[in-house]
Coordinates of C-alpha atoms and ligand atoms in Angstrom, one line a residue:
M1 CA 27.9 -15.1 15.2
T2 CA 27.4 -11.4 14.1
Q3 CA 29.5 -8.4 15.4
P4 CA 28.2 -6.6 18.4
L5 CA 27.1 -3.0 17.1
T6 CA 28.7 0.0 17.9
G7 CA 27.9 3.7 18.1
S8 CA 24.4 4.6 18.4
L9 CA 21.4 3.5 16.3
K10 CA 19.1 5.4 14.0
W11 CA 15.3 5.6 15.0
W12 CA 14.6 3.5 11.9
Q13 CA 17.1 0.9 13.6
S14 CA 16.2 0.7 16.9
G15 CA 12.3 1.6 16.6
I16 CA 9.2 -0.7 15.3
I17 CA 7.6 0.5 12.5
Y18 CA 3.2 0.8 12.8
Q19 CA 1.6 0.4 9.7
I20 CA -1.7 1.7 9.4
Y21 CA -4.3 1.1 6.4
P22 CA -6.2 4.5 6.5
R23 CA -9.3 3.6 5.1
S24 CA -9.7 1.2 8.4
F25 CA -8.0 2.7 11.4
Q26 CA -10.6 5.4 12.7
D27 CA -13.5 7.1 10.9
T28 CA -14.7 10.4 12.3
D29 CA -16.6 12.0 9.5
G30 CA -19.4 9.0 9.3
D31 CA -18.4 7.9 5.9
G32 CA -17.4 4.4 7.0
I33 CA -14.2 5.0 6.1
G34 CA -11.3 5.8 8.3
D35 CA -9.5 9.4 8.0
L36 CA -6.7 11.3 8.8
R37 CA -8.7 12.9 12.1
G38 CA -9.0 9.3 13.2
I39 CA -5.5 8.7 13.1
T40 CA -4.8 11.6 15.1
R41 CA -7.1 11.0 17.4
R42 CA -5.9 7.5 18.1
L43 CA -2.2 8.7 18.1
P44 CA -1.7 7.8 21.8
Y45 CA -2.7 4.7 21.6
I46 CA 0.3 3.9 19.2
A47 CA 2.7 5.4 21.5
S48 CA 1.2 3.5 24.0
L49 CA 2.2 0.1 22.3
G50 CA 5.8 1.1 22.3
V51 CA 6.6 1.4 18.6
Q52 CA 8.3 4.5 17.3
A53 CA 7.1 5.2 13.5
V54 CA 3.9 5.0 12.0
W55 CA 3.6 4.5 8.2
L56 CA 0.6 5.1 6.5
S57 CA -0.7 3.7 3.3
P58 CA -1.7 6.2 0.8
I59 CA -3.4 9.3 1.6
F60 CA -3.1 11.3 -1.7
K61 CA -5.9 12.3 -4.0
S62 CA -6.7 9.2 -5.7
P63 CA -9.9 7.7 -7.7
M64 CA -9.5 4.7 -5.3
R65 CA -9.5 2.1 -7.6
D66 CA -6.5 0.5 -5.8
F67 CA -7.5 2.3 -2.9
G68 CA -5.0 5.0 -3.1
Y69 CA -2.1 3.1 -4.6
D70 CA -3.2 4.8 -7.9
V71 CA -2.2 8.4 -7.4
A72 CA -3.9 11.3 -8.8
D73 CA -2.0 14.3 -7.3
Y74 CA 0.9 13.3 -5.5
C75 CA 1.0 16.6 -3.4
D76 CA -2.6 16.6 -2.1
I77 CA -4.3 14.7 0.6
D78 CA -7.5 12.8 -0.7
P79 CA -10.6 14.7 0.5
L80 CA -12.1 11.2 1.9
F81 CA -9.2 11.4 4.4
G82 CA -9.0 15.2 5.0
T83 CA -7.0 18.4 4.1
L84 CA -3.4 19.1 4.2
A85 CA -3.9 21.0 7.6
D86 CA -5.1 17.6 9.0
F87 CA -2.3 16.1 7.8
D88 CA 0.0 19.0 9.4
A89 CA -2.0 18.5 12.6
L90 CA -1.4 14.8 12.6
V91 CA 2.4 15.2 12.1
Q92 CA 2.7 17.6 14.6
E93 CA 0.6 15.5 17.3
A94 CA 2.9 12.4 16.3
H95 CA 5.8 14.7 16.7
R96 CA 4.8 15.6 20.2
L97 CA 4.2 12.2 21.1
G98 CA 7.7 11.0 19.8
L99 CA 6.5 9.2 16.7
K100 CA 7.8 9.6 13.5
V101 CA 5.8 9.8 10.6
M102 CA 6.2 7.5 7.2
L103 CA 4.5 8.3 3.9
D104 CA 3.5 5.7 1.2
Y105 CA 5.5 6.9 -2.0
V106 CA 4.2 5.0 -5.1
P107 CA 6.7 6.3 -8.0
N108 CA 6.1 3.1 -10.3
H109 CA 2.7 4.3 -11.5
S110 CA 0.2 7.1 -11.1
S111 CA -3.4 7.0 -11.5
S112 CA -4.5 7.4 -15.4
D113 CA -6.7 10.4 -14.0
H114 CA -3.2 12.1 -13.0
A115 CA -2.6 15.4 -15.0
W116 CA 0.2 14.2 -16.4
F117 CA -1.1 10.9 -18.0
Q118 CA -4.4 13.1 -19.1
E119 CA -1.6 15.2 -20.8
A120 CA 0.1 12.3 -22.4
L121 CA -3.2 11.2 -24.0
K122 CA -3.6 14.1 -26.0
S123 CA -1.3 13.2 -28.9
R124 CA 2.0 11.6 -29.3
D125 CA 3.8 14.6 -29.3
N126 CA 2.5 16.0 -26.3
P127 CA 5.4 17.4 -23.6
R128 CA 4.0 14.7 -21.1
R129 CA 3.7 11.7 -23.4
D130 CA 7.2 10.4 -22.7
W131 CA 6.3 10.4 -19.2
Y132 CA 4.6 7.1 -19.5
V133 CA 5.9 4.1 -21.3
W134 CA 4.1 3.6 -24.7
R135 CA 4.6 1.0 -27.7
D136 CA 3.3 0.3 -31.2
P137 CA 1.1 -2.5 -31.6
A138 CA 2.9 -5.8 -32.6
P139 CA 2.9 -6.5 -36.4
D140 CA -0.6 -8.4 -36.0
G141 CA -2.1 -5.5 -34.3
G142 CA -1.9 -6.7 -31.0
V143 CA -0.2 -6.5 -27.8
P144 CA 3.9 -5.2 -28.0
N145 CA 4.8 -8.3 -26.1
N146 CA 3.7 -11.1 -23.6
W147 CA 4.1 -9.2 -20.4
K148 CA 1.2 -9.4 -17.9
S149 CA 0.1 -7.2 -14.9
F150 CA 0.0 -8.3 -11.5
F151 CA -3.6 -8.2 -11.3
G152 CA -4.5 -10.6 -14.5
G153 CA -4.4 -9.8 -18.1
P154 CA -1.8 -8.2 -20.6
A155 CA 0.3 -5.3 -19.0
W156 CA -0.9 -3.2 -21.9
T157 CA -4.0 -1.2 -23.0
L158 CA -4.4 0.6 -26.2
D159 CA -5.0 4.0 -26.4
Q160 CA -7.3 4.0 -29.4
A161 CA -7.1 7.7 -30.4
S162 CA -3.1 7.6 -30.8
G163 CA -3.0 4.0 -31.7
Q164 CA -0.3 3.1 -29.1
Y165 CA -0.4 0.7 -26.3
Y166 CA 1.0 2.1 -22.6
L167 CA 2.2 -0.1 -20.2
H168 CA 0.9 -0.8 -16.7
Q169 CA 2.2 -3.6 -14.1
F170 CA -1.1 -3.5 -12.3
L171 CA -4.4 -2.2 -13.0
P172 CA -4.8 -0.3 -16.4
T173 CA -5.8 2.8 -14.7
Q174 CA -2.6 2.4 -13.2
P175 CA -0.2 3.8 -15.9
D176 CA 3.6 3.0 -15.2
L177 CA 5.8 6.1 -15.0
N178 CA 8.7 6.2 -17.7
W179 CA 11.5 6.7 -15.2
R180 CA 14.1 6.5 -17.9
N181 CA 12.9 10.3 -18.5
P182 CA 14.9 12.8 -16.2
E183 CA 12.2 15.0 -16.2
V184 CA 10.0 12.4 -14.6
R185 CA 12.4 11.4 -11.9
Q186 CA 13.1 15.3 -11.0
A187 CA 9.1 15.6 -10.8
M188 CA 9.1 12.3 -8.6
F189 CA 12.0 13.4 -6.5
D190 CA 10.5 17.1 -5.8
V191 CA 7.2 15.2 -4.5
L192 CA 9.8 13.6 -1.7
R193 CA 11.2 17.3 -0.9
F194 CA 7.7 18.7 -0.8
W195 CA 6.7 16.1 2.0
M196 CA 10.1 16.3 3.9
A197 CA 9.7 20.0 4.1
R198 CA 6.5 19.2 5.6
G199 CA 7.9 17.2 8.5
V200 CA 7.7 13.6 6.9
D201 CA 10.3 11.5 8.5
G202 CA 10.3 8.4 5.9
F203 CA 9.1 6.8 3.1
R204 CA 8.0 3.3 2.4
V205 CA 8.6 3.0 -1.5
D206 CA 5.8 1.0 -3.3
V207 CA 7.2 -1.6 -5.5
I208 CA 10.4 0.0 -6.1
W209 CA 12.2 -3.3 -7.8
L210 CA 9.8 -2.5 -10.9
L211 CA 10.7 1.1 -11.6
A212 CA 12.7 0.2 -14.9
E213 CA 11.7 -1.9 -17.6
D214 CA 14.5 -3.7 -20.0
E215 CA 14.3 -1.4 -23.0
R216 CA 14.2 -3.9 -25.8
F217 CA 11.0 -5.0 -24.8
L218 CA 11.4 -8.6 -25.3
D219 CA 9.1 -11.6 -24.4
E220 CA 9.2 -12.7 -20.7
P221 CA 10.3 -16.4 -20.6
L222 CA 7.4 -19.2 -19.4
N223 CA 7.9 -20.0 -15.7
E224 CA 7.1 -23.7 -15.4
D225 CA 6.3 -23.4 -11.5
A226 CA 3.9 -20.7 -11.9
N227 CA 2.4 -20.2 -8.3
R228 CA 0.3 -17.4 -6.9
E229 CA 1.8 -13.9 -7.2
V230 CA 3.0 -12.2 -3.9
I231 CA 1.0 -9.4 -4.5
G232 CA -2.8 -9.8 -5.1
G233 CA -2.7 -13.7 -4.9
Q234 CA -3.1 -14.2 -9.2
V235 CA -1.6 -17.1 -10.7
E236 CA -1.5 -15.5 -14.3
H237 CA 1.2 -12.6 -13.4
S238 CA 3.6 -15.8 -12.2
T239 CA 3.2 -17.5 -15.3
L240 CA 6.1 -15.6 -16.7
I241 CA 9.6 -15.3 -15.2
H242 CA 10.2 -11.4 -14.8
I243 CA 13.7 -11.1 -16.3
Y244 CA 12.7 -7.8 -18.2
T245 CA 10.5 -6.2 -15.8
Q246 CA 11.9 -6.2 -12.5
D247 CA 15.1 -5.8 -10.8
Q248 CA 16.9 -4.1 -13.4
P249 CA 20.5 -2.2 -13.4
E250 CA 18.4 1.2 -14.0
T251 CA 16.6 0.9 -11.3
H252 CA 19.3 0.7 -9.0
E253 CA 20.7 3.9 -10.2
Y254 CA 17.2 5.6 -10.2
I255 CA 17.3 4.8 -6.5
R256 CA 20.6 6.0 -5.8
E257 CA 19.4 9.1 -7.2
M258 CA 16.6 8.9 -5.3
R259 CA 18.8 8.2 -1.9
Q260 CA 20.3 11.4 -2.6
V261 CA 17.2 13.1 -2.5
I262 CA 16.6 11.8 0.9
D263 CA 19.8 13.0 2.3
E264 CA 19.1 16.2 1.3
F265 CA 17.4 16.5 4.8
D266 CA 18.2 15.2 8.1
D267 CA 17.5 11.8 9.5
R268 CA 14.9 10.7 7.0
M269 CA 14.8 7.6 5.5
M270 CA 13.0 4.9 3.1
V271 CA 11.9 1.5 3.2
G272 CA 11.5 -0.4 -0.3
E273 CA 9.2 -2.6 -0.8
I274 CA 11.0 -5.5 -3.0
Y275 CA 10.0 -9.1 -2.9
L276 CA 13.1 -10.7 -4.3
P277 CA 15.2 -13.7 -3.0
L278 CA 18.0 -12.7 -0.4
D279 CA 21.0 -12.6 -3.0
K280 CA 19.2 -9.9 -5.0
L281 CA 17.4 -8.4 -2.0
L282 CA 20.5 -7.1 -0.4
P283 CA 22.1 -5.3 -2.9
Y284 CA 19.1 -2.7 -2.7
S285 CA 21.2 -1.4 0.4
G286 CA 23.7 -0.2 -1.8
T287 CA 27.3 0.4 -0.3
P288 CA 29.0 3.0 1.8
D289 CA 29.5 5.2 -1.3
A290 CA 26.5 4.6 -3.1
P291 CA 23.5 3.8 -0.6
M292 CA 20.4 2.6 -1.6
V293 CA 17.3 2.3 0.3
H294 CA 17.7 2.3 4.3
L295 CA 15.6 -1.1 4.5
P296 CA 14.9 -3.0 1.7
F297 CA 11.8 -4.9 3.1
N298 CA 12.3 -8.4 4.2
F299 CA 9.0 -10.4 3.6
H300 CA 10.6 -13.7 4.2
L301 CA 8.3 -14.6 7.1
I302 CA 5.6 -14.3 5.3
L303 CA 7.0 -16.1 2.1
L304 CA 8.6 -19.2 4.2
A305 CA 6.6 -22.1 5.1
W306 CA 6.2 -22.1 9.5
N307 CA 8.9 -23.8 9.9
A308 CA 11.4 -23.7 12.9
A309 CA 14.2 -25.4 10.6
Q310 CA 13.5 -23.2 7.6
I311 CA 13.0 -20.0 9.6
R312 CA 16.3 -20.8 11.5
Q313 CA 18.1 -21.4 8.2
F314 CA 16.9 -18.2 6.6
A315 CA 17.5 -16.2 9.8
D316 CA 21.3 -17.2 9.9
E317 CA 22.0 -16.4 6.4
Y318 CA 20.0 -13.1 6.3
D319 CA 21.9 -11.9 9.7
A320 CA 25.2 -13.0 8.4
A321 CA 24.7 -11.3 4.9
S322 CA 23.7 -8.1 6.3
N323 CA 26.4 -7.9 8.6
Q324 CA 28.8 -8.8 5.3
A325 CA 27.1 -6.1 3.5
G326 CA 27.0 -3.8 6.3
A327 CA 22.8 -3.3 6.0
W328 CA 20.5 -3.4 8.8
P329 CA 17.8 -6.4 8.9
N330 CA 14.1 -5.9 8.9
W331 CA 11.6 -8.4 9.5
V332 CA 7.9 -8.0 8.3
L333 CA 4.9 -10.5 9.5
G334 CA 1.7 -8.7 7.9
N335 CA 1.0 -6.2 5.4
H336 CA -2.2 -4.8 3.3
D337 CA -1.2 -7.1 0.8
Q338 CA -0.8 -10.4 2.9
H339 CA -3.1 -12.6 4.5
R340 CA -3.3 -11.6 8.6
F341 CA -0.5 -13.8 10.2
K342 CA -2.5 -14.8 12.8
T343 CA -4.6 -16.9 10.4
R344 CA -1.7 -17.7 8.3
V345 CA 0.2 -19.6 11.3
G346 CA -2.7 -20.4 13.2
A347 CA -4.2 -19.3 16.7
A348 CA -1.8 -21.6 18.5
Q349 CA 1.3 -20.1 17.1
Y350 CA 0.5 -16.4 17.1
R351 CA 2.6 -15.4 20.1
V352 CA 5.7 -17.7 19.0
A353 CA 5.5 -15.4 15.7
Q354 CA 4.9 -12.1 17.7
T355 CA 7.7 -12.9 19.8
L356 CA 9.8 -14.1 16.7
L357 CA 9.2 -10.6 15.1
L358 CA 10.2 -8.4 17.8
T359 CA 13.2 -10.2 19.1
L360 CA 15.3 -11.0 15.5
R361 CA 17.9 -8.8 15.2
G362 CA 16.4 -6.1 12.7
T363 CA 13.8 -3.5 12.5
P364 CA 10.2 -4.9 12.9
T365 CA 7.4 -4.0 11.1
V366 CA 4.0 -4.4 12.8
Y367 CA 0.4 -3.9 10.7
Y368 CA -2.3 -2.6 12.6
G369 CA -4.4 -4.7 14.6
D370 CA -2.0 -7.7 14.5
E371 CA -1.1 -6.8 18.1
I372 CA -4.6 -7.7 19.3
G373 CA -4.8 -10.9 16.9
M374 CA -7.0 -9.6 14.2
Q375 CA -7.7 -12.6 11.7
N376 CA -8.8 -12.8 8.2
V377 CA -12.2 -11.8 7.8
P378 CA -14.2 -13.7 5.4
I379 CA -15.5 -11.4 2.9
P380 CA -18.9 -12.2 1.0
F381 CA -18.9 -11.6 -2.7
G382 CA -20.8 -8.6 -2.6
R383 CA -18.6 -6.6 -0.2
M384 CA -15.7 -7.6 -2.1
V385 CA -13.8 -4.3 -3.3
D386 CA -9.8 -5.3 -4.0
P387 CA -9.2 -5.3 -7.6
A388 CA -6.7 -8.2 -7.5
G389 CA -9.8 -10.2 -5.7
L390 CA -12.2 -9.7 -8.0
Q391 CA -10.2 -10.9 -10.8
Q392 CA -10.7 -14.2 -9.5
P393 CA -13.9 -14.2 -6.9
D394 CA -14.0 -18.0 -6.5
S395 CA -10.7 -18.2 -5.5
P396 CA -10.4 -17.1 -1.4
A397 CA -6.5 -17.1 -1.7
A398 CA -6.6 -14.3 -4.3
G399 CA -7.9 -10.9 -2.9
R400 CA -6.7 -8.5 -0.2
D401 CA -9.9 -7.4 1.6
P402 CA -9.6 -10.0 4.4
E403 CA -6.7 -8.1 5.7
R404 CA -7.8 -4.7 5.3
T405 CA -11.1 -4.6 7.5
P406 CA -11.8 -2.2 10.2
M407 CA -9.7 -1.8 13.3
Q408 CA -11.7 -3.3 16.6
W409 CA -11.4 -0.5 19.1
D410 CA -14.5 -1.9 21.5
A411 CA -17.5 -3.7 21.3
T412 CA -20.2 -1.1 20.5
P413 CA -21.7 -1.5 17.5
N414 CA -19.0 -0.8 14.4
A415 CA -16.5 -1.6 17.1
G416 CA -15.7 2.0 17.7
F417 CA -14.4 2.5 14.3
T418 CA -17.3 4.4 13.3
G419 CA -20.9 5.4 14.4
A420 CA -23.6 2.8 15.1
G421 CA -25.8 2.4 11.7
V422 CA -22.7 3.6 9.4
E423 CA -22.3 0.6 7.0
T424 CA -18.1 0.4 6.9
W425 CA -16.4 0.0 3.8
L426 CA -15.3 -3.6 4.4
P427 CA -17.1 -5.7 6.9
L428 CA -16.1 -5.8 10.6
A429 CA -14.8 -9.3 11.8
D430 CA -17.4 -11.0 13.9
D431 CA -15.6 -11.8 16.5
F432 CA -14.8 -8.1 17.4
A433 CA -17.0 -7.9 20.6
S434 CA -14.4 -9.9 22.3
V435 CA -11.1 -9.2 20.0
N436 CA -10.8 -5.5 20.6
V437 CA -8.3 -2.6 22.0
E438 CA -10.7 -2.0 24.9
A439 CA -11.5 -5.4 26.0
Q440 CA -8.0 -6.5 25.9
Q441 CA -6.7 -3.2 27.7
N442 CA -7.2 -4.3 31.2
D443 CA -6.8 -8.3 30.7
P444 CA -3.0 -8.8 31.9
H445 CA -2.8 -11.8 29.7
S446 CA -4.4 -10.5 26.4
D447 CA -2.6 -10.7 23.2
L448 CA -2.4 -6.5 23.4
N449 CA -0.5 -6.8 26.6
Y450 CA 1.6 -9.5 25.4
F451 CA 2.6 -7.1 22.6
R452 CA 3.3 -4.3 25.0
A453 CA 5.5 -6.6 27.7
L454 CA 7.6 -7.6 24.3
T455 CA 8.3 -3.7 23.4
K456 CA 8.8 -3.2 27.0
L457 CA 11.6 -6.0 27.2
R458 CA 13.4 -4.5 24.0
E459 CA 13.2 -1.0 26.0
T460 CA 14.9 -2.4 29.3
H461 CA 17.1 -4.7 27.6
P462 CA 18.9 -3.1 24.3
A463 CA 20.5 -6.3 23.5
L464 CA 17.1 -7.2 21.5
I465 CA 17.7 -4.4 19.9
G466 CA 21.7 -3.7 19.0
G467 CA 23.0 -6.9 20.3
T468 CA 24.3 -9.8 18.0
Y469 CA 22.3 -12.4 16.9
E470 CA 23.4 -16.0 17.4
S471 CA 20.9 -19.4 16.9
L472 CA 21.8 -22.4 18.6
D473 CA 21.4 -26.2 18.1
S474 CA 18.2 -27.3 20.2
G475 CA 18.1 -30.9 19.1
H476 CA 14.5 -31.0 18.0
D477 CA 13.0 -29.9 14.9
D478 CA 10.3 -27.6 16.2
V479 CA 12.4 -25.5 18.5
F480 CA 14.4 -22.6 17.3
L481 CA 16.7 -21.4 19.7
F482 CA 18.8 -18.0 19.8
R483 CA 20.9 -16.0 21.5
R484 CA 21.0 -12.0 21.5
T485 CA 24.2 -10.4 23.2
L486 CA 25.2 -7.2 24.1
G487 CA 27.7 -6.4 26.4
P488 CA 26.7 -8.2 29.9
D489 CA 23.4 -8.7 28.6
T490 CA 22.3 -12.1 27.2
L491 CA 19.0 -13.1 26.3
L492 CA 17.3 -16.5 25.0
V493 CA 14.6 -16.7 23.2
A494 CA 13.3 -20.4 22.7
L495 CA 10.4 -20.8 20.6
N496 CA 8.7 -23.6 20.3
F497 CA 6.6 -24.0 16.8
G498 CA 5.3 -27.4 17.4
A499 CA 2.7 -29.2 19.9
E500 CA 4.7 -30.8 21.9
T501 CA 6.9 -30.2 24.9
H502 CA 10.6 -30.5 24.8
P503 CA 13.4 -30.0 27.2
L504 CA 15.2 -27.1 26.7
T505 CA 18.5 -28.5 26.1
L506 CA 21.5 -27.9 23.8
L507 CA 23.5 -29.9 21.9
P508 CA 26.8 -30.9 23.3
G509 CA 29.2 -28.5 23.2
Q510 CA 27.3 -25.8 23.9
T511 CA 26.4 -24.0 27.2
M512 CA 23.1 -23.3 28.4
L513 CA 23.7 -20.8 30.7
P514 CA 21.9 -19.9 34.0
G515 CA 19.2 -17.6 33.5
Q516 CA 15.9 -16.0 34.8
T517 CA 12.7 -16.3 32.7
L518 CA 11.6 -12.2 31.7
L519 CA 8.5 -14.0 29.7
S520 CA 6.4 -16.3 28.4
S521 CA 3.7 -16.5 25.9
L522 CA 2.0 -18.8 28.0
N523 CA 1.1 -16.2 30.8
D524 CA 3.2 -17.5 33.6
Q525 CA 7.0 -17.6 34.5
P526 CA 8.4 -21.1 34.3
P527 CA 11.9 -21.7 35.4
A528 CA 14.5 -20.6 32.4
D529 CA 15.0 -24.0 32.2
A530 CA 12.0 -25.5 32.4
P531 CA 10.9 -27.6 29.4
L532 CA 9.4 -26.0 26.3
R533 CA 5.9 -26.1 26.4
A534 CA 3.7 -26.9 23.4
N535 CA 3.6 -23.5 21.3
E536 CA 5.5 -21.7 23.8
A537 CA 7.8 -18.6 23.2
R538 CA 10.0 -18.0 26.3
I539 CA 12.5 -15.4 26.6
V540 CA 15.2 -15.9 29.3
L541 CA 18.1 -13.3 30.7
N542 CA 21.1 -15.2 31.1
S543 CA 23.5 -13.8 33.5
Ligands
GLC601 C1 1.9 -2.2 -4.0 C2 0.9 -2.0 -2.7 C3 -0.3 -2.7 -3.4 C4 -0.4 -2.5 -4.7 C5 0.6 -2.3 -5.7 C6 0.2 -1.3 -6.6 O1 2.5 -3.9 -3.9 O2 1.7 -2.7 -1.7 O3 -1.2 -2.7 -2.2 O4 -1.8 -2.9 -5.0 O5 1.5 -1.9 -5.2 O6 0.4 0.1 -6.5
MG602 MG1 -14.0 9.1 7.0

């Protein structure tokens, strides 16, 4: 049982964050790649979903070797996406519609095309040299240590001219910035100021838990349980235990400094990308005296098996621990690095998952297209573009193209994403003629309208936002039941993770309050205490 929330909530606590992958949202200039004007044109659609903020994956100048996560100029827009004027117009229109705008801030590494790195390459005593992480070769002339890149191969590349290696936790064209250098921190903090002064409301901070590395540069120990890495799906990177390249004490310090910069402006926020277990994740919220990120991304709905008992257990622990830490929880089912959740949990469980995301206590993040039930799109080898996938071309689990395909707006050729006859940067799903916004708009039973029904319920029942969370024993392994309570308002969320009907009862000692069904994922309105059908999600108002 958690404490009810007192006082008023901030927008990033009460609202839903909607992530846009700009290359795939809406193309307006006919190059088959989405752009800022396209996003601006679609903002009314986003507002109509009942979400409160949009987060744009990187739109900065970039050679696009990691599709924008390799930034060549942090304070300019890539011409592919438009201009600073287009961006200002986007922010203005978003604000007019009551939407906040969040950018993707990529502090761990720049592109090798960035002027800073180009300077650093010039000589060992160039003033920018120490802005990146350099090491001499090992005595045998090889790499300085065994550290690996997420995308395969060593985390070190030799600069022939100077005879030194530079560090990159991702591609060789994404050199790691040296956050130990105070000049780097100042330059990167000025980037935040630049965008906040332009009206940006918040930032998603890329791989924030990787900012610092241990200064001894020791080999990392071998990992006996190597598995697919959480970003990019490679196995090789997870053959090491990353005790020297992740989650370092200095990283915590730098984030505290970063937070002070965010707090120079009113009502701004940052959410940090952090793939860590709960006990290491929550400290990224910081303390009241030394706050860190407003939301440390909680990816556990992605990382855990789709299993009612395990998810309940995690939700209980996370809710309690967040309360104890004074931190606000958050939930994520999908993003541009993870396979589409409808594909992951299966079509039958899709609405159960969507209901869970939007009713648990904490800020939900929604990945574009998930509201219409977009699925992974199989990408033929010749069309693969993600560098992480290209490293392991025969492994369909690696690679992130399948979840990055163009938004499906309507049934016209190219799904309304771009003009007919244009080659889109990634292929469209072959089901776009039926799975698209326009087709679902007027169908009361569509996934899109189910999503809207859920966001509407959050508006009419603040218990779903600020209320306490308490899970209940359903007596069935497949059924996850929880209550959200705020004042006199109590909602019961009943989720059947299985394919069998179960009576909706509680174990002795718990009370089932009389109630009224507000929403069922099966498009009808069964009595509140009717058996919970296979794959049903039901929300009941208790009175
Ligand atoms: C983050 C991004 C991912 C990118 C990587 C390197 O994990 O989400 O897309 O490839 O960082 O910047
Ligand atoms: Mg375009």
